[in-house]
Amino acid sequence: MSTPQSNPAGESARHSFPGTSEEDHSHESTPVSSQVRDIAEVAAVEVITTAAVHLMSAAAVKCGLAEGSDAEDLKDLDEARKLITALAGFVTAAAPEIGSQHARPLRDGLRSLQLAFREASLVPDAPGQGPGEKFTGPVN
C-alpha cells in the first residue's frame, strides 16, 4: 500500500513482467524489499479502515452525495447497492478483529449510507431488504 508517508516521492510501484529487464525500471528509487517492509509496517487495523473508507467514499458518490454540480450525474444506485453491501459484509466481518473503537465509526458511516440510499431510491426496499441489510439487519 502506498501512502504519502510510506512513499514521499509520490512514485507509483511498478511490477516486472516476463521478458522485461531490471534495467527497464532503473529509475525506481525504492527496491522491492523496501516496499515489502513498508507494507509490513502498516497495522492491519489501518489497512482495514482504509479499505472501508474507500468503499464508503465510492458508495457516497454513487448515492448522489458528491459535492458539486455533477453529483446527480454521478449517481448510480445499482452501483451504490453493490458497494454498500460489500461494505456491510466487510465491516461485519472485520468488527470483531478491529475492536469497537474502530468499528463503531465504520458502522455509523455504513448506516448513514444505507439511509441515504433509501432516501435516494424511487422505489424503497422492504425493511431488511436494503443494501447490506442481510448483514446489519433492517435500518430505519
Short mmCIF file of C-alpha atoms in Angstrom, two decimals:
data_model
loop_
_atom_site.label_atom_id
_atom_site.label_comp_id
_atom_site.label_asym_id
_atom_site.label_seq_id
_atom_site.Cartn_x
_atom_site.Cartn_y
_atom_site.Cartn_z
CA MET A 1 0.00 0.00 0.00
CA SER A 2 1.50 3.31 -0.99
CA THR A 3 0.72 6.25 1.23
CA PRO A 4 2.26 9.72 1.30
CA GLN A 5 4.06 8.68 4.50
CA SER A 6 5.49 5.45 3.11
CA ASN A 7 6.18 6.80 -0.37
CA PRO A 8 7.04 10.50 0.00
CA ALA A 9 8.16 10.95 -3.59
CA GLY A 10 4.69 10.00 -4.81
CA GLU A 11 6.14 7.41 -7.18
CA SER A 12 3.89 4.56 -8.15
CA ALA A 13 5.01 0.98 -7.67
CA ARG A 14 5.93 -0.91 -10.83
CA HIS A 15 5.79 -4.61 -11.43
CA SER A 16 8.06 -6.55 -13.76
CA PHE A 17 6.53 -8.74 -16.40
CA PRO A 18 8.16 -11.69 -18.10
CA GLY A 19 10.59 -10.51 -20.76
CA THR A 20 11.41 -7.20 -19.09
CA SER A 21 14.72 -6.48 -17.50
CA GLU A 22 15.54 -4.70 -14.29
CA GLU A 23 17.23 -2.01 -16.39
CA ASP A 24 13.80 -1.01 -17.73
CA HIS A 25 12.93 0.10 -14.19
CA SER A 26 16.25 1.68 -13.28
CA HIS A 27 14.55 4.99 -12.42
CA GLU A 28 12.86 3.39 -9.40
CA SER A 29 14.46 4.55 -6.19
CA THR A 30 12.77 2.04 -3.86
CA PRO A 31 13.81 -1.60 -4.09
CA VAL A 32 11.12 -4.25 -3.72
CA SER A 33 12.42 -5.36 -0.32
CA SER A 34 11.92 -1.82 0.95
CA GLN A 35 8.37 -1.73 -0.41
CA VAL A 36 7.56 -5.02 1.31
CA ARG A 37 8.97 -3.68 4.55
CA ASP A 38 6.81 -0.54 4.22
CA ILE A 39 3.69 -2.69 3.80
CA ALA A 40 4.70 -4.85 6.75
CA GLU A 41 4.93 -1.77 8.96
CA VAL A 42 1.28 -0.82 8.38
CA ALA A 43 -1.03 -2.10 11.11
CA ALA A 44 -3.87 -4.37 10.00
CA VAL A 45 -6.47 -2.04 11.51
CA GLU A 46 -5.15 0.78 9.30
CA VAL A 47 -5.40 -1.34 6.16
CA ILE A 48 -8.93 -2.44 7.10
CA THR A 49 -10.19 1.05 7.91
CA THR A 50 -8.60 2.48 4.78
CA ALA A 51 -10.34 -0.10 2.61
CA ALA A 52 -13.65 0.61 4.36
CA VAL A 53 -13.28 4.35 3.85
CA HIS A 54 -12.64 3.80 0.13
CA LEU A 55 -15.82 1.73 -0.12
CA MET A 56 -17.75 4.40 1.82
CA SER A 57 -16.49 7.20 -0.39
CA ALA A 58 -17.36 5.36 -3.58
CA ALA A 59 -20.82 4.46 -2.24
CA ALA A 60 -21.47 8.06 -1.20
CA VAL A 61 -20.67 9.31 -4.70
CA LYS A 62 -22.90 6.63 -6.24
CA CYS A 63 -25.73 7.64 -3.87
CA GLY A 64 -25.51 11.18 -5.24
CA LEU A 65 -23.82 12.65 -2.17
CA ALA A 66 -20.82 14.06 -4.01
CA GLU A 67 -20.19 17.78 -3.83
CA GLY A 68 -20.55 19.83 -6.95
CA SER A 69 -22.98 20.39 -9.72
CA ASP A 70 -22.34 16.98 -11.30
CA ALA A 71 -23.38 14.96 -8.21
CA GLU A 72 -26.63 13.89 -9.85
CA ASP A 73 -24.77 12.77 -12.98
CA LEU A 74 -22.51 10.56 -10.85
CA LYS A 75 -25.44 8.93 -9.08
CA ASP A 76 -25.88 5.23 -9.82
CA LEU A 77 -27.98 3.38 -7.27
CA ASP A 78 -27.25 -0.06 -8.74
CA GLU A 79 -23.55 0.52 -8.17
CA ALA A 80 -24.24 2.07 -4.76
CA ARG A 81 -26.17 -1.05 -3.70
CA LYS A 82 -23.20 -3.26 -4.57
CA LEU A 83 -20.73 -1.04 -2.73
CA ILE A 84 -22.91 -0.72 0.38
CA THR A 85 -23.50 -4.48 0.51
CA ALA A 86 -19.75 -5.14 0.17
CA LEU A 87 -19.05 -2.56 2.87
CA ALA A 88 -21.64 -4.13 5.20
CA GLY A 89 -20.11 -7.57 4.81
CA PHE A 90 -16.61 -6.19 5.23
CA VAL A 91 -17.42 -4.18 8.36
CA THR A 92 -19.42 -7.04 9.88
CA ALA A 93 -16.54 -9.47 9.33
CA ALA A 94 -13.83 -7.05 10.45
CA ALA A 95 -15.55 -5.63 13.55
CA PRO A 96 -14.54 -8.40 15.98
CA GLU A 97 -10.94 -8.14 14.78
CA ILE A 98 -10.52 -4.37 14.94
CA GLY A 99 -12.47 -3.69 18.13
CA SER A 100 -15.41 -1.41 18.83
CA GLN A 101 -13.35 1.79 18.91
CA HIS A 102 -12.54 1.34 15.21
CA ALA A 103 -15.70 -0.50 14.17
CA ARG A 104 -18.20 1.99 15.62
CA PRO A 105 -17.40 4.85 13.22
CA LEU A 106 -17.43 2.41 10.30
CA ARG A 107 -20.85 1.12 11.35
CA ASP A 108 -22.12 4.69 11.73
CA GLY A 109 -20.90 5.57 8.24
CA LEU A 110 -22.44 2.40 6.84
CA ARG A 111 -25.79 3.18 8.47
CA SER A 112 -25.70 6.72 7.07
CA LEU A 113 -25.08 5.33 3.59
CA GLN A 114 -27.90 2.83 3.95
CA LEU A 115 -30.27 5.64 4.95
CA ALA A 116 -29.02 7.87 2.11
CA PHE A 117 -29.63 5.03 -0.34
CA ARG A 118 -33.16 4.54 1.00
CA GLU A 119 -33.83 8.27 0.63
CA ALA A 120 -32.41 8.42 -2.91
CA SER A 121 -34.30 5.36 -4.11
CA LEU A 122 -37.53 5.99 -6.02
CA VAL A 123 -38.88 2.56 -5.04
CA PRO A 124 -37.96 1.83 -1.43
CA ASP A 125 -36.80 -1.64 -0.47
CA ALA A 126 -38.83 -3.62 2.03
CA PRO A 127 -37.44 -3.48 5.57
CA GLY A 128 -34.44 -5.79 5.80
CA GLN A 129 -34.04 -5.93 2.00
CA GLY A 130 -31.97 -2.78 1.50
CA PRO A 131 -28.28 -2.84 0.60
CA GLY A 132 -26.25 -4.62 3.24
CA GLU A 133 -29.24 -5.26 5.50
CA LYS A 134 -28.70 -9.01 5.30
CA PHE A 135 -25.54 -8.31 7.32
CA THR A 136 -26.72 -5.43 9.50
CA GLY A 137 -30.41 -6.06 9.93
CA PRO A 138 -33.13 -3.54 8.97
CA VAL A 139 -32.11 0.11 9.03
CA ASN A 140 -34.66 2.79 9.95
#
